[in-house]
Amino acid sequence: MVIIKSILYIYEADNKLIEGAVKDIALITGPSRYCKTAEFKEQYSKFDYICFVLSENKCSSQILEFIYNNIGWLKEKKTVLFYNAHDSKIHISLCIKEIHKLLDKNLIYEDCFYFDKDELKIKKFNNKPKEYGYKLMELKEHFIKYAADIRSIMEDDIKKYPKELLKNKVEEFLNLHSTCTLCTASNDMVIGTPIEYIYENGKIYIITEGGRKFINLLRNDNVSIAVYENYSGFANLEGLQLSGIATIIDYNDYEYDEIIKLKKLDPKNIKKLNMLMNVIKIDLYRATFLSADIKKEGYEAKQVMIF
């Protein structure tokens, strides 16, 4: 079962940085594959999207030649471009114009980056490691943003399940389960906590004694939650990934008592315990639902719901 549409990256590069960037982008946008023009196989023409990465003058000519030789099936594909827009790369500009002529109706997204291999070499070998490092970080961040944009386009390019029906399915799934993995993060610490939850009206409530997860929550209130079935094959696949903002509810707040009651517990008895019981409220804003049942109804298996 293909969860989202697939993308093929076709590139030519005479340096490891660009080659590494293509590999990083493919990790984010997958299902994907990357190859150079000489490595292309006929079976790769089955990918839904084709992305061309142009970096150097000679490499751009090879990409353009590939497009000329494969224009028949490429005209049936959605196309993405990512190219080096450094001022000295005049030939790349000419190649981009020609690609627009050939594939303009298919082009759904394009972006550029600024990469001067000679400038980087100068910074590296003239004892300017900080400037060199900053430039590499800037490039990598740009590549990641580009990949995230493509991923969003691919996720949106699906047959969408009706909103109300999707909401019903998501809430039904949450109410059928009671245990999740709560993921929190701050600085270089990431924690995934298996924990019991209660769901009601777009909110997740967690009652807990405390622990290391609160180090992260006090620093960063953004959380992710996973609720899922045991894997028994693609035909029965079902799982939910949630994003939300966490709030630690004060022990003396009226809301604290109301949340305890949702668990069918008496707040007075809970407050008599020797140790404090803490309440986390998570306001959900996004749910990504993966469902084989939705796929069987003729829709994409992966659906996104905004609360």
XYZ file of C-alpha atoms in Angstrom:
307
model
C 0.000 0.000 0.000
C 1.450 3.375 -1.039
C 0.631 5.858 1.725
C 1.340 9.056 -0.187
C 2.395 9.722 -3.744
C 5.977 8.961 -4.756
C 8.743 11.197 -6.098
C 11.905 10.548 -8.107
C 14.905 12.901 -7.848
C 17.071 13.068 -10.942
C 20.295 14.966 -10.427
C 23.844 15.454 -11.588
C 26.499 16.770 -9.227
C 30.270 16.934 -9.213
C 30.479 17.605 -5.476
C 29.415 15.683 -2.372
C 27.436 18.563 -0.836
C 24.765 18.645 -3.547
C 24.658 14.866 -3.714
C 24.174 14.742 0.063
C 21.431 17.385 -0.148
C 19.471 15.267 -2.635
C 19.713 12.284 -0.294
C 18.502 14.407 2.653
C 15.560 15.787 0.683
C 14.539 12.273 -0.358
C 14.430 11.222 3.307
C 11.849 13.907 4.069
C 9.614 13.567 1.017
C 9.583 9.757 0.660
C 8.332 7.395 -0.751
C 11.183 8.369 -3.049
C 14.305 7.415 -4.919
C 17.207 9.428 -6.309
C 19.447 8.672 -9.263
C 21.769 10.283 -11.754
C 20.660 10.367 -15.378
C 22.902 7.397 -16.296
C 21.377 5.346 -13.455
C 17.781 5.856 -14.568
C 15.726 2.688 -15.134
C 12.505 2.401 -17.095
C 10.614 1.308 -13.965
C 11.365 4.715 -12.387
C 8.966 6.336 -14.851
C 6.132 5.044 -12.622
C 6.860 7.654 -9.942
C 4.107 10.272 -9.516
C 6.439 13.298 -9.344
C 9.791 13.951 -10.978
C 12.196 16.468 -9.419
C 15.200 17.739 -11.355
C 18.135 19.134 -9.368
C 20.496 21.360 -11.345
C 23.769 22.420 -9.736
C 26.631 22.978 -12.180
C 26.806 23.992 -15.844
C 27.949 20.621 -17.183
C 25.476 18.801 -14.937
C 22.613 20.977 -16.160
C 23.337 19.999 -19.755
C 23.065 16.334 -18.798
C 19.678 16.945 -17.143
C 18.398 18.836 -20.175
C 19.542 16.063 -22.505
C 17.706 13.545 -20.313
C 14.493 15.579 -20.581
C 14.774 15.757 -24.389
C 15.248 11.976 -24.562
C 12.331 11.217 -22.223
C 9.885 13.986 -23.018
C 7.125 11.514 -24.001
C 6.432 10.120 -20.514
C 7.681 13.226 -18.671
C 4.790 15.250 -20.145
C 2.455 12.996 -18.146
C 4.217 13.701 -14.829
C 4.048 16.490 -12.274
C 7.430 18.165 -12.248
C 9.479 19.945 -9.592
C 12.668 21.989 -10.087
C 15.483 22.837 -7.664
C 18.444 24.706 -9.087
C 21.548 26.727 -8.322
C 20.813 30.415 -8.926
C 24.319 31.719 -8.316
C 25.073 34.631 -10.687
C 27.916 32.821 -12.426
C 25.704 29.915 -13.486
C 24.408 31.528 -16.692
C 24.116 28.183 -18.431
C 21.779 26.908 -15.707
C 19.484 29.892 -16.350
C 19.287 28.957 -20.023
C 18.547 25.347 -19.089
C 15.740 26.447 -16.746
C 14.151 28.501 -19.531
C 14.291 25.509 -21.861
C 12.811 23.198 -19.198
C 9.966 25.692 -18.744
C 9.247 25.518 -22.467
C 9.210 21.728 -22.425
C 7.410 21.041 -19.132
C 5.696 24.288 -18.168
C 2.206 22.774 -17.932
C 3.527 20.076 -15.623
C 5.666 22.266 -13.371
C 4.002 22.535 -9.958
C 6.831 23.914 -7.817
C 10.321 25.309 -8.131
C 12.907 26.869 -5.870
C 16.537 27.880 -6.053
C 19.593 27.855 -3.834
C 22.818 29.838 -3.953
C 25.905 27.685 -4.028
C 29.382 28.822 -5.060
C 31.783 25.905 -4.793
C 34.830 28.154 -5.242
C 33.669 30.544 -2.497
C 33.302 27.650 -0.072
C 36.764 26.368 -0.924
C 38.249 29.800 -0.207
C 36.520 29.987 3.189
C 37.604 26.465 4.071
C 41.256 26.766 3.128
C 41.781 30.392 4.207
C 41.249 29.430 7.831
C 37.683 30.737 8.102
C 35.997 27.670 9.555
C 33.136 29.621 11.159
C 32.108 31.317 7.896
C 32.417 27.977 6.098
C 30.307 26.235 8.739
C 27.609 28.934 8.737
C 27.314 28.741 4.952
C 26.904 24.964 5.052
C 24.262 25.227 7.791
C 22.400 27.883 5.783
C 22.398 25.659 2.694
C 21.252 22.603 4.634
C 18.388 24.525 6.220
C 17.305 25.745 2.798
C 17.322 22.176 1.479
C 15.214 21.003 4.445
C 12.678 23.814 3.927
C 12.453 22.934 0.234
C 11.821 19.283 1.097
C 9.151 20.251 3.632
C 7.377 22.364 0.982
C 7.380 19.466 -1.479
C 6.111 17.111 1.211
C 3.206 19.463 1.955
C 2.291 19.628 -1.744
C 2.358 15.830 -1.995
C 0.249 15.391 1.139
C -2.330 17.842 -0.174
C -2.478 16.201 -3.606
C -4.808 13.377 -2.547
C -8.439 12.326 -2.708
C -9.634 13.772 0.587
C -12.049 12.046 2.918
C -15.110 14.193 3.811
C -14.275 16.429 6.796
C -17.119 15.413 9.109
C -16.639 11.723 8.389
C -12.902 12.072 9.026
C -13.537 13.842 12.326
C -15.892 11.046 13.364
C -13.322 8.385 12.489
C -10.497 10.165 14.328
C -12.580 10.695 17.459
C -13.907 7.139 17.362
C -10.330 5.839 17.142
C -9.229 8.020 20.075
C -12.167 6.913 22.208
C -11.538 3.237 21.452
C -8.015 3.540 22.847
C -6.672 4.734 26.165
C -2.883 4.492 25.840
C -0.603 6.685 23.756
C 3.043 7.600 23.324
C 3.563 11.192 24.444
C 6.627 12.724 22.786
C 8.296 15.787 24.308
C 11.554 17.521 23.418
C 13.863 20.348 24.454
C 17.464 21.129 23.610
C 19.066 17.738 22.909
C 16.657 15.677 25.021
C 13.750 13.782 23.473
C 11.424 11.548 25.490
C 8.665 9.204 24.342
C 6.416 8.237 27.257
C 3.858 5.390 27.046
C 0.965 6.753 29.102
C -2.794 6.581 29.633
C -4.969 9.392 28.273
C -8.532 10.686 28.085
C -9.883 12.389 24.961
C -12.689 14.960 24.884
C -13.626 17.727 22.423
C -10.282 18.189 20.691
C -8.226 17.834 23.863
C -6.089 15.088 25.355
C -5.856 14.893 29.134
C -3.105 13.027 30.977
C -2.917 12.404 34.723
C 0.590 11.556 35.894
C 2.840 11.526 38.957
C 5.564 13.491 37.175
C 8.949 12.609 35.691
C 11.558 13.655 33.164
C 8.969 14.575 30.540
C 8.236 17.683 32.603
C 11.786 18.937 31.967
C 10.791 19.176 28.327
C 7.249 20.444 28.942
C 8.492 23.335 31.101
C 10.862 24.358 28.313
C 8.762 23.521 25.257
C 4.979 23.116 25.220
C 4.867 21.601 21.712
C 4.139 17.882 21.843
C 3.424 14.972 19.529
C 1.244 11.985 20.396
C 0.985 8.599 18.720
C -1.947 6.190 19.078
C -1.887 3.013 17.000
C -2.905 -0.599 16.511
C -0.415 -3.457 16.603
C 0.900 -4.081 13.103
C -0.704 -7.107 11.435
C -0.220 -6.186 7.769
C -1.069 -3.298 5.443
C -4.658 -4.521 5.046
C -5.341 -3.693 8.703
C -3.093 -0.670 9.156
C -4.439 2.004 11.494
C -2.665 4.707 13.459
C -2.899 8.325 14.492
C -0.257 11.016 14.924
C -1.346 14.127 16.810
C 0.238 17.544 17.297
C -0.727 19.875 20.103
C 0.149 22.454 22.738
C 0.503 21.240 26.322
C -0.542 23.088 29.468
C 0.194 21.934 33.017
C -3.019 22.502 34.979
C -2.565 23.991 38.436
C -3.545 21.733 41.331
C -5.903 24.391 42.722
C -7.677 25.249 39.468
C -11.342 24.379 38.956
C -10.312 22.778 35.645
C -8.078 20.332 37.540
C -11.092 18.893 39.383
C -13.155 18.642 36.193
C -10.421 16.698 34.408
C -10.058 14.303 37.338
C -13.823 13.676 37.132
C -13.478 12.731 33.451
C -11.460 9.780 34.707
C -14.387 8.938 36.996
C -12.285 9.726 40.046
C -13.130 11.895 43.036
C -10.906 15.020 43.144
C -11.121 15.068 46.959
C -9.710 11.562 47.200
C -6.984 12.328 44.680
C -5.913 15.370 46.714
C -5.673 13.249 49.853
C -2.913 11.135 48.335
C 0.594 11.647 49.746
C 2.001 12.495 46.318
C 0.635 15.074 43.951
C -1.055 13.927 40.769
C -0.295 16.269 37.880
C -2.662 17.022 35.012
C -1.521 17.834 31.475
C -4.015 19.307 29.021
C -3.087 19.112 25.341
C -4.972 21.292 22.859
C -4.791 19.390 19.591
C -4.412 21.283 16.322
C -3.518 18.566 13.801
C -4.171 14.854 13.329
C -2.614 12.626 10.674
C -4.715 9.488 10.393
C -3.485 6.383 8.598
C -6.310 3.953 7.867
C -6.558 0.913 5.625
C -10.365 1.157 5.928
C -10.344 4.642 4.385
C -8.163 3.291 1.574
C -10.735 0.539 0.939
C -13.406 3.236 0.500
C -11.462 4.676 -2.445
C -9.593 7.486 -0.661
C -5.925 7.912 0.184
C -4.989 5.946 3.301
C -3.284 8.966 4.863
C -5.609 11.854 5.766
C -4.959 15.092 7.664
C -7.465 16.737 9.979
C -7.133 20.227 11.475
C -8.910 20.706 14.803
